mmCIF file of C-alpha atoms in Angstrom:
data_model
loop_
_atom_site.group_PDB
_atom_site.id
_atom_site.type_symbol
_atom_site.label_atom_id
_atom_site.label_comp_id
_atom_site.label_asym_id
_atom_site.label_seq_id
_atom_site.Cartn_x
_atom_site.Cartn_y
_atom_site.Cartn_z
ATOM 1 C CA UNK A 1 -79.115 228.912 143.607
ATOM 2 C CA UNK A 2 -82.381 227.312 142.497
ATOM 3 C CA UNK A 3 -80.435 224.323 141.143
ATOM 4 C CA UNK A 4 -78.634 223.914 144.475
ATOM 5 C CA UNK A 5 -81.968 223.888 146.301
ATOM 6 C CA UNK A 6 -83.311 221.183 143.971
ATOM 7 C CA UNK A 7 -80.205 219.046 144.444
ATOM 8 C CA UNK A 8 -80.323 219.498 148.219
ATOM 9 C CA UNK A 9 -84.021 218.573 148.261
ATOM 10 C CA UNK A 10 -83.342 215.396 146.305
ATOM 11 C CA UNK A 11 -80.479 214.460 148.625
ATOM 12 C CA UNK A 12 -82.670 215.011 151.693
ATOM 13 C CA UNK A 13 -85.435 212.958 150.093
ATOM 14 C CA UNK A 14 -82.990 210.139 149.362
ATOM 15 C CA UNK A 15 -81.716 210.221 152.943
ATOM 16 C CA UNK A 16 -85.287 210.102 154.235
ATOM 17 C CA UNK A 17 -86.126 207.132 151.994
ATOM 18 C CA UNK A 18 -83.045 205.252 153.191
ATOM 19 C CA UNK A 19 -83.807 206.064 156.840
ATOM 20 C CA UNK A 20 -87.432 204.910 156.587
ATOM 21 C CA UNK A 21 -86.434 201.809 154.626
ATOM 22 C CA UNK A 22 -83.812 201.012 157.243
ATOM 23 C CA UNK A 23 -86.353 201.204 160.074
ATOM 24 C CA UNK A 24 -88.773 198.971 158.182
ATOM 25 C CA UNK A 25 -86.003 196.495 157.331
ATOM 26 C CA UNK A 26 -84.739 196.284 160.931
ATOM 27 C CA UNK A 27 -88.260 195.474 162.136
ATOM 28 C CA UNK A 28 -89.101 192.969 159.391
ATOM 29 C CA UNK A 29 -86.577 190.711 157.641
ATOM 30 C CA UNK A 30 -83.267 191.946 159.097
ATOM 31 C CA UNK A 31 -82.904 189.282 161.779
ATOM 32 C CA UNK A 32 -84.070 186.578 159.403
ATOM 33 C CA UNK A 33 -81.327 187.647 156.983
ATOM 34 C CA UNK A 34 -78.755 187.502 159.772
ATOM 35 C CA UNK A 35 -79.839 184.049 160.809
ATOM 36 C CA UNK A 36 -79.577 182.914 157.200
ATOM 37 C CA UNK A 37 -76.322 184.626 156.257
ATOM 38 C CA UNK A 38 -74.539 186.104 159.284
ATOM 39 C CA UNK A 39 -75.558 184.233 162.405
ATOM 40 C CA UNK A 40 -72.347 185.052 164.248
ATOM 41 C CA UNK A 41 -73.312 188.752 164.189
ATOM 42 C CA UNK A 42 -76.422 188.006 166.244
ATOM 43 C CA UNK A 43 -74.281 186.043 168.681
ATOM 44 C CA UNK A 44 -71.826 188.942 168.816
ATOM 45 C CA UNK A 45 -74.559 191.506 169.485
ATOM 46 C CA UNK A 46 -75.994 189.423 172.334
ATOM 47 C CA UNK A 47 -72.531 188.818 173.806
ATOM 48 C CA UNK A 48 -71.559 192.497 173.792
ATOM 49 C CA UNK A 49 -74.686 193.359 175.789
ATOM 50 C CA UNK A 50 -73.725 191.153 178.743
ATOM 51 C CA UNK A 51 -70.018 190.307 178.652
ATOM 52 C CA UNK A 52 -66.874 191.714 180.244
ATOM 53 C CA UNK A 53 -64.747 189.429 178.027
ATOM 54 C CA UNK A 54 -65.310 188.084 174.512
ATOM 55 C CA UNK A 55 -63.821 184.849 173.202
ATOM 56 C CA UNK A 56 -63.485 184.714 169.417
ATOM 57 C CA UNK A 57 -63.169 181.241 167.924
ATOM 58 C CA UNK A 58 -64.050 178.992 165.030
ATOM 59 C CA UNK A 59 -65.201 175.418 165.698
ATOM 60 C CA UNK A 60 -62.584 174.497 168.386
ATOM 61 C CA UNK A 61 -64.573 176.275 171.065
ATOM 62 C CA UNK A 62 -67.724 174.170 170.773
ATOM 63 C CA UNK A 63 -66.410 170.865 169.366
ATOM 64 C CA UNK A 64 -67.258 168.313 172.060
ATOM 65 C CA UNK A 65 -66.168 164.660 171.983
ATOM 66 C CA UNK A 66 -68.967 162.101 172.185
ATOM 67 C CA UNK A 67 -67.320 160.278 175.115
ATOM 68 C CA UNK A 68 -66.760 163.404 177.201
ATOM 69 C CA UNK A 69 -68.454 163.504 180.564
ATOM 70 C CA UNK A 70 -67.876 167.265 180.669
ATOM 71 C CA UNK A 71 -69.689 168.725 177.649
ATOM 72 C CA UNK A 72 -68.821 172.353 178.343
ATOM 73 C CA UNK A 73 -67.255 174.427 175.597
ATOM 74 C CA UNK A 74 -63.893 176.123 176.122
ATOM 75 C CA UNK A 75 -65.716 179.424 176.684
ATOM 76 C CA UNK A 76 -68.045 177.898 179.279
ATOM 77 C CA UNK A 77 -65.075 176.427 181.116
ATOM 78 C CA UNK A 78 -63.351 179.811 181.087
ATOM 79 C CA UNK A 79 -66.473 181.587 182.292
ATOM 80 C CA UNK A 80 -66.739 179.174 185.224
ATOM 81 C CA UNK A 81 -63.091 179.805 186.087
ATOM 82 C CA UNK A 82 -63.573 183.604 186.051
ATOM 83 C CA UNK A 83 -65.929 184.396 188.943
ATOM 84 C CA UNK A 84 -65.392 188.146 188.635
ATOM 85 C CA UNK A 85 -65.931 188.348 184.869
ATOM 86 C CA UNK A 86 -68.682 187.392 182.455
ATOM 87 C CA UNK A 87 -67.173 185.747 179.369
ATOM 88 C CA UNK A 88 -69.164 185.004 176.214
ATOM 89 C CA UNK A 89 -68.118 183.197 173.037
ATOM 90 C CA UNK A 90 -68.441 184.625 169.548
ATOM 91 C CA UNK A 91 -67.937 181.562 167.406
ATOM 92 C CA UNK A 92 -69.053 179.451 164.491
ATOM 93 C CA UNK A 93 -67.318 176.934 162.272
ATOM 94 C CA UNK A 94 -64.830 177.963 159.609
ATOM 95 C CA UNK A 95 -64.334 181.625 160.516
ATOM 96 C CA UNK A 96 -60.943 183.230 161.034
ATOM 97 C CA UNK A 97 -59.153 186.423 162.056
ATOM 98 C CA UNK A 98 -60.551 188.267 159.022
ATOM 99 C CA UNK A 99 -63.983 187.887 160.614
ATOM 100 C CA UNK A 100 -62.789 188.534 164.160
ATOM 101 C CA UNK A 101 -61.242 191.905 163.260
ATOM 102 C CA UNK A 102 -64.490 193.152 161.685
ATOM 103 C CA UNK A 103 -66.503 192.198 164.761
ATOM 104 C CA UNK A 104 -63.990 193.609 167.240
ATOM 105 C CA UNK A 105 -64.192 196.922 165.380
ATOM 106 C CA UNK A 106 -67.950 196.939 166.098
ATOM 107 C CA UNK A 107 -67.566 196.737 169.898
ATOM 108 C CA UNK A 108 -69.291 199.910 171.163
ATOM 109 C CA UNK A 109 -67.166 202.396 173.048
ATOM 110 C CA UNK A 110 -69.613 202.338 175.969
ATOM 111 C CA UNK A 111 -69.734 198.546 176.304
ATOM 112 C CA UNK A 112 -68.508 196.709 179.407
ATOM 113 C CA UNK A 113 -66.110 194.582 177.357
ATOM 114 C CA UNK A 114 -62.587 194.815 178.761
ATOM 115 C CA UNK A 115 -60.909 191.648 177.470
ATOM 116 C CA UNK A 116 -60.769 190.279 173.941
ATOM 117 C CA UNK A 117 -59.514 186.697 173.670
ATOM 118 C CA UNK A 118 -58.797 185.550 170.113
ATOM 119 C CA UNK A 119 -57.917 182.046 168.962
ATOM 120 C CA UNK A 120 -54.808 182.021 166.775
ATOM 121 C CA UNK A 121 -55.239 178.876 164.703
ATOM 122 C CA UNK A 122 -51.979 177.894 162.992
ATOM 123 C CA UNK A 123 -53.803 176.188 160.119
ATOM 124 C CA UNK A 124 -55.584 179.432 159.246
ATOM 125 C CA UNK A 125 -52.268 180.858 157.967
ATOM 126 C CA UNK A 126 -52.073 178.154 155.279
ATOM 127 C CA UNK A 127 -53.274 178.535 151.715
ATOM 128 C CA UNK A 128 -55.711 175.651 152.112
ATOM 129 C CA UNK A 129 -57.716 177.694 154.611
ATOM 130 C CA UNK A 130 -57.107 181.097 153.031
ATOM 131 C CA UNK A 131 -58.585 179.850 149.724
ATOM 132 C CA UNK A 132 -61.130 177.470 151.255
ATOM 133 C CA UNK A 133 -64.485 176.984 149.508
ATOM 134 C CA UNK A 134 -65.975 178.433 152.713
ATOM 135 C CA UNK A 135 -64.411 181.792 151.971
ATOM 136 C CA UNK A 136 -67.123 183.016 149.574
ATOM 137 C CA UNK A 137 -69.951 182.651 152.124
ATOM 138 C CA UNK A 138 -67.695 184.190 154.780
ATOM 139 C CA UNK A 139 -67.018 187.203 152.558
ATOM 140 C CA UNK A 140 -70.748 187.491 151.914
ATOM 141 C CA UNK A 141 -71.371 187.599 155.657
ATOM 142 C CA UNK A 142 -68.702 190.254 156.170
ATOM 143 C CA UNK A 143 -70.770 192.806 154.241
ATOM 144 C CA UNK A 144 -73.014 193.026 157.322
ATOM 145 C CA UNK A 145 -70.093 193.587 159.687
ATOM 146 C CA UNK A 146 -69.803 197.324 159.042
ATOM 147 C CA UNK A 147 -70.995 200.478 160.760
ATOM 148 C CA UNK A 148 -73.518 201.214 158.033
ATOM 149 C CA UNK A 149 -77.326 201.151 158.074
ATOM 150 C CA UNK A 150 -78.329 197.482 157.732
ATOM 151 C CA UNK A 151 -80.436 198.262 154.668
ATOM 152 C CA UNK A 152 -77.305 199.530 152.907
ATOM 153 C CA UNK A 153 -75.416 196.372 153.869
ATOM 154 C CA UNK A 154 -78.256 194.231 152.534
ATOM 155 C CA UNK A 155 -78.297 196.219 149.291
ATOM 156 C CA UNK A 156 -74.530 195.819 148.839
ATOM 157 C CA UNK A 157 -74.764 192.119 149.619
ATOM 158 C CA UNK A 158 -77.412 191.753 146.940
ATOM 159 C CA UNK A 159 -75.026 193.405 144.480
ATOM 160 C CA UNK A 160 -72.293 190.870 145.419
ATOM 161 C CA UNK A 161 -70.204 193.699 146.832
ATOM 162 C CA UNK A 162 -67.590 191.390 148.280
ATOM 163 C CA UNK A 163 -64.538 189.381 147.239
ATOM 164 C CA UNK A 164 -65.578 186.210 145.477
ATOM 165 C CA UNK A 165 -63.798 183.527 143.462
ATOM 166 C CA UNK A 166 -65.041 180.363 141.867
ATOM 167 C CA UNK A 167 -64.192 177.017 143.459
ATOM 168 C CA UNK A 168 -62.019 176.288 140.421
ATOM 169 C CA UNK A 169 -60.053 179.529 140.851
ATOM 170 C CA UNK A 170 -59.481 178.827 144.527
ATOM 171 C CA UNK A 171 -58.317 175.277 143.842
ATOM 172 C CA UNK A 172 -55.902 176.513 141.163
ATOM 173 C CA UNK A 173 -54.446 179.045 143.626
ATOM 174 C CA UNK A 174 -54.013 176.357 146.273
ATOM 175 C CA UNK A 175 -52.257 174.025 143.838
ATOM 176 C CA UNK A 176 -50.006 176.850 142.613
ATOM 177 C CA UNK A 177 -48.880 177.740 146.131
ATOM 178 C CA UNK A 178 -48.310 174.109 147.060
ATOM 179 C CA UNK A 179 -46.008 173.800 144.064
ATOM 180 C CA UNK A 180 -44.266 177.179 144.195
ATOM 181 C CA UNK A 181 -44.016 178.256 147.844
ATOM 182 C CA UNK A 182 -40.525 177.282 148.960
ATOM 183 C CA UNK A 183 -39.962 175.329 152.156
ATOM 184 C CA UNK A 184 -36.621 175.391 154.030
ATOM 185 C CA UNK A 185 -35.663 171.810 153.157
ATOM 186 C CA UNK A 186 -33.724 170.077 150.419
ATOM 187 C CA UNK A 187 -35.647 168.651 147.456
ATOM 188 C CA UNK A 188 -38.061 166.941 147.303
ATOM 189 C CA UNK A 189 -39.267 168.390 150.609
ATOM 190 C CA UNK A 190 -38.784 171.935 149.337
ATOM 191 C CA UNK A 191 -42.451 172.305 148.365
ATOM 192 C CA UNK A 192 -45.731 170.726 149.419
ATOM 193 C CA UNK A 193 -46.518 169.018 146.107
ATOM 194 C CA UNK A 194 -43.235 167.130 145.887
ATOM 195 C CA UNK A 195 -43.210 166.337 149.593
ATOM 196 C CA UNK A 196 -46.655 164.751 149.344
ATOM 197 C CA UNK A 197 -45.503 162.717 146.324
ATOM 198 C CA UNK A 198 -42.909 160.932 148.458
ATOM 199 C CA UNK A 199 -43.746 157.321 149.316
ATOM 200 C CA UNK A 200 -44.844 156.995 152.955
ATOM 201 C CA UNK A 201 -47.094 154.507 154.717
ATOM 202 C CA UNK A 202 -47.830 152.714 151.437
ATOM 203 C CA UNK A 203 -49.568 154.048 148.340
ATOM 204 C CA UNK A 204 -52.161 156.831 148.224
ATOM 205 C CA UNK A 205 -55.023 154.486 149.187
ATOM 206 C CA UNK A 206 -53.529 153.874 152.631
ATOM 207 C CA UNK A 207 -55.400 155.991 155.261
ATOM 208 C CA UNK A 208 -52.130 156.783 157.042
ATOM 209 C CA UNK A 209 -50.632 158.026 153.786
ATOM 210 C CA UNK A 210 -53.686 160.221 153.181
ATOM 211 C CA UNK A 211 -53.519 161.647 156.707
ATOM 212 C CA UNK A 212 -49.780 162.278 156.393
ATOM 213 C CA UNK A 213 -50.371 164.218 153.185
ATOM 214 C CA UNK A 214 -53.131 166.210 154.901
ATOM 215 C CA UNK A 215 -50.669 167.211 157.610
ATOM 216 C CA UNK A 216 -48.180 168.413 154.993
ATOM 217 C CA UNK A 217 -50.830 170.339 153.050
ATOM 218 C CA UNK A 218 -52.257 171.999 156.151
ATOM 219 C CA UNK A 219 -49.125 172.722 158.167
ATOM 220 C CA UNK A 220 -46.148 173.048 155.794
ATOM 221 C CA UNK A 221 -45.971 176.644 154.614
ATOM 222 C CA UNK A 222 -43.871 179.774 155.052
ATOM 223 C CA UNK A 223 -45.429 182.706 156.916
ATOM 224 C CA UNK A 224 -44.367 185.788 154.970
ATOM 225 C CA UNK A 225 -45.268 189.448 155.385
ATOM 226 C CA UNK A 226 -47.743 189.049 152.510
ATOM 227 C CA UNK A 227 -49.788 186.463 154.382
ATOM 228 C CA UNK A 228 -53.344 187.889 154.638
ATOM 229 C CA UNK A 229 -53.955 186.224 157.984
ATOM 230 C CA UNK A 230 -50.906 187.954 159.427
ATOM 231 C CA UNK A 231 -52.363 191.270 158.307
ATOM 232 C CA UNK A 232 -55.686 190.384 159.955
ATOM 233 C CA UNK A 233 -54.011 189.792 163.308
ATOM 234 C CA UNK A 234 -51.994 193.010 162.921
ATOM 235 C CA UNK A 235 -55.263 194.896 162.459
ATOM 236 C CA UNK A 236 -56.779 193.240 165.528
ATOM 237 C CA UNK A 237 -53.837 194.547 167.576
ATOM 238 C CA UNK A 238 -54.393 198.053 166.205
ATOM 239 C CA UNK A 239 -58.165 198.008 166.793
ATOM 240 C CA UNK A 240 -57.829 196.794 170.386
ATOM 241 C CA UNK A 241 -55.176 199.437 171.061
ATOM 242 C CA UNK A 242 -57.472 202.182 169.751
ATOM 243 C CA UNK A 243 -60.378 200.911 171.849
ATOM 244 C CA UNK A 244 -58.320 200.367 174.988
ATOM 245 C CA UNK A 245 -59.148 196.646 175.115
ATOM 246 C CA UNK A 246 -56.885 194.065 176.736
ATOM 247 C CA UNK A 247 -55.972 191.636 173.963
ATOM 248 C CA UNK A 248 -55.041 187.989 174.411
ATOM 249 C CA UNK A 249 -54.031 185.742 171.509
ATOM 250 C CA UNK A 250 -54.274 182.015 172.192
ATOM 251 C CA UNK A 251 -52.140 179.854 169.909
ATOM 252 C CA UNK A 252 -54.233 176.699 169.764
ATOM 253 C CA UNK A 253 -52.729 173.245 170.329
ATOM 254 C CA UNK A 254 -51.823 171.164 167.286
ATOM 255 C CA UNK A 255 -51.167 167.441 167.277
ATOM 256 C CA UNK A 256 -47.389 167.608 167.054
ATOM 257 C CA UNK A 257 -47.032 163.995 168.156
ATOM 258 C CA UNK A 258 -49.123 162.638 165.305
ATOM 259 C CA UNK A 259 -47.557 165.048 162.803
ATOM 260 C CA UNK A 260 -44.052 163.836 163.644
ATOM 261 C CA UNK A 261 -45.072 160.186 163.664
ATOM 262 C CA UNK A 262 -46.767 160.374 160.247
ATOM 263 C CA UNK A 263 -44.483 162.827 158.435
ATOM 264 C CA UNK A 264 -41.275 163.323 160.398
ATOM 265 C CA UNK A 265 -39.392 165.924 162.447
ATOM 266 C CA UNK A 266 -38.943 168.280 159.476
ATOM 267 C CA UNK A 267 -42.639 169.144 159.567
ATOM 268 C CA UNK A 268 -42.856 169.706 163.313
ATOM 269 C CA UNK A 269 -39.653 171.768 163.334
ATOM 270 C CA UNK A 270 -41.134 174.015 160.615
ATOM 271 C CA UNK A 271 -44.402 174.315 162.536
ATOM 272 C CA UNK A 272 -42.629 175.243 165.770
ATOM 273 C CA UNK A 273 -40.394 177.731 163.947
ATOM 274 C CA UNK A 274 -43.435 179.463 162.424
ATOM 275 C CA UNK A 275 -45.222 179.440 165.773
ATOM 276 C CA UNK A 276 -42.226 181.070 167.448
ATOM 277 C CA UNK A 277 -42.290 183.821 164.813
ATOM 278 C CA UNK A 278 -45.915 184.519 165.723
ATOM 279 C CA UNK A 279 -45.102 184.620 169.433
ATOM 280 C CA UNK A 280 -42.207 187.014 168.890
ATOM 281 C CA UNK A 281 -44.259 189.226 166.567
ATOM 282 C CA UNK A 282 -47.192 189.731 168.907
ATOM 283 C CA UNK A 283 -45.857 189.311 172.440
ATOM 284 C CA UNK A 284 -45.587 192.952 173.502
ATOM 285 C CA UNK A 285 -46.672 195.110 176.407
ATOM 286 C CA UNK A 286 -50.026 195.609 174.681
ATOM 287 C CA UNK A 287 -50.684 191.975 173.690
ATOM 288 C CA UNK A 288 -50.561 188.777 175.707
ATOM 289 C CA UNK A 289 -49.750 185.639 173.725
ATOM 290 C CA UNK A 290 -50.641 182.316 175.323
ATOM 291 C CA UNK A 291 -48.678 179.523 173.670
ATOM 292 C CA UNK A 292 -50.637 176.262 173.856
ATOM 293 C CA UNK A 293 -49.136 174.904 170.639
ATOM 294 C CA UNK A 294 -47.706 171.718 172.130
ATOM 295 C CA UNK A 295 -49.717 171.646 175.345
ATOM 296 C CA UNK A 296 -52.197 168.900 174.384
ATOM 297 C CA UNK A 297 -51.101 165.278 173.777
ATOM 298 C CA UNK A 298 -52.204 163.104 170.877
ATOM 299 C CA UNK A 299 -54.732 161.289 173.082
ATOM 300 C CA UNK A 300 -56.769 164.499 173.500
ATOM 301 C CA UNK A 301 -57.370 165.112 169.784
ATOM 302 C CA UNK A 302 -60.716 163.777 168.584
ATOM 303 C CA UNK A 303 -60.356 163.834 164.777
ATOM 304 C CA UNK A 304 -58.557 160.843 163.260
ATOM 305 C CA UNK A 305 -59.150 161.253 159.527
ATOM 306 C CA UNK A 306 -58.149 164.921 159.192
ATOM 307 C CA UNK A 307 -55.973 167.229 161.318
ATOM 308 C CA UNK A 308 -58.064 169.648 163.370
ATOM 309 C CA UNK A 309 -58.130 171.617 166.614
ATOM 310 C CA UNK A 310 -60.929 169.612 168.239
ATOM 311 C CA UNK A 311 -60.175 168.293 171.702
ATOM 312 C CA UNK A 312 -61.556 166.094 174.444
ATOM 313 C CA UNK A 313 -62.617 167.720 177.700
ATOM 314 C CA UNK A 314 -59.024 167.460 178.971
ATOM 315 C CA UNK A 315 -57.703 169.373 175.964
ATOM 316 C CA UNK A 316 -60.429 172.002 176.201
ATOM 317 C CA UNK A 317 -59.717 172.516 179.891
ATOM 318 C CA UNK A 318 -56.002 172.897 179.143
ATOM 319 C CA UNK A 319 -56.761 175.830 176.842
ATOM 320 C CA UNK A 320 -59.359 177.293 179.210
ATOM 321 C CA UNK A 321 -57.018 177.212 182.226
ATOM 322 C CA UNK A 322 -54.148 178.755 180.260
ATOM 323 C CA UNK A 323 -56.335 181.769 179.466
ATOM 324 C CA UNK A 324 -57.969 182.163 182.865
ATOM 325 C CA UNK A 325 -54.675 181.757 184.735
ATOM 326 C CA UNK A 326 -53.375 184.653 182.657
ATOM 327 C CA UNK A 327 -56.417 186.866 183.341
ATOM 328 C CA UNK A 328 -56.503 186.021 187.055
ATOM 329 C CA UNK A 329 -52.841 186.893 187.618
#
C-alpha cells in the first residue's frame, strides 16, 4: 500500500509539472512556435472562432494573377456570394488532405461551423506530391494538430516524433513508382519513365518538351486503394459524419487543353477516368462533390512553366460560384 501511495504521488507530481509547464508554454513561446512551424493552425483557430463555413485549400485559394483587376481569393469571392454565412479559408502552400483531416478533427463540437469545403487537388494523388520534399516539414507541423497539451506536442516535435525521409529516399521512391506503376496503355506509354523518354517537341532542352514531361509526371498515375491520399479523403468523410458537418469536396480545375496539346489524348483520358472514379467514390447522400475538373479554359491558368492549379480572376470565380451555387440551393 505504501508503494502504491508513492507511485500515485509521483504520477500526480508529474501531471502537475506538465500542467504548469503547459500554462507557461502557452503564454510564452507557443504562438511563436506556431508561426515558425505550424502557421496554418493559427489561421484555423481564428477561422473556427468566427466562421459558419471553412474552406480548406493549398495555394490555389490565394494565388492571384498579376494582371487581375479582382485580387480576391477564392474564399473571399465565396464569402461575398454567401450573404447568410461567414466563410473563412484555412490555407497555405503545399498542404494536402492529410493536413485537412487533422484540422477538421479539431473543430470543436460547440463551434458554429456547419459547412466544410475541401479542395480535392488531382495532382495530390500522384507520387510526386506524396513524396515531395515539402512532406517532412508538413509532417513536423502535424505533430501540433492533435488534442494534446501543446507542451506535449512541442516535446514530441523536438524528439522528431513524426514520419520523415531524406530527400534522397523520397526521390528514389518517386523514380521507382514512375518506372513500376503500370498505366493502361501499350508500351512505351505503360509507365511514366518510358512515356517521358518518347521524343516530343524536340529534345529535352525544349521548354515544351520539359512541360510535356511535367504533365506526364504529375498527372499520369493509377489511383489504387493503397493511395494514401485516398485514405485521407476517406477519413475526412468519416470525421465530418461523426461531427455532423456538411461536407463538400471541390475537384479543382486542371488544364486539360494544354495537357492534350502537349502530350495527347491518352493523358487526358486517363485523368478524366481517375477523376470520375473520385466522383463516384465520394458522391453520396452525406458528401457533395463539385466537379470543376474541366471547367476552366487554358487562358485562365497563370503558370506556364509548370502545371498548377493557379487561376486568373475568371477561373477563381468559376470555382467560387460552383461552391456557392451548391450551398445556396
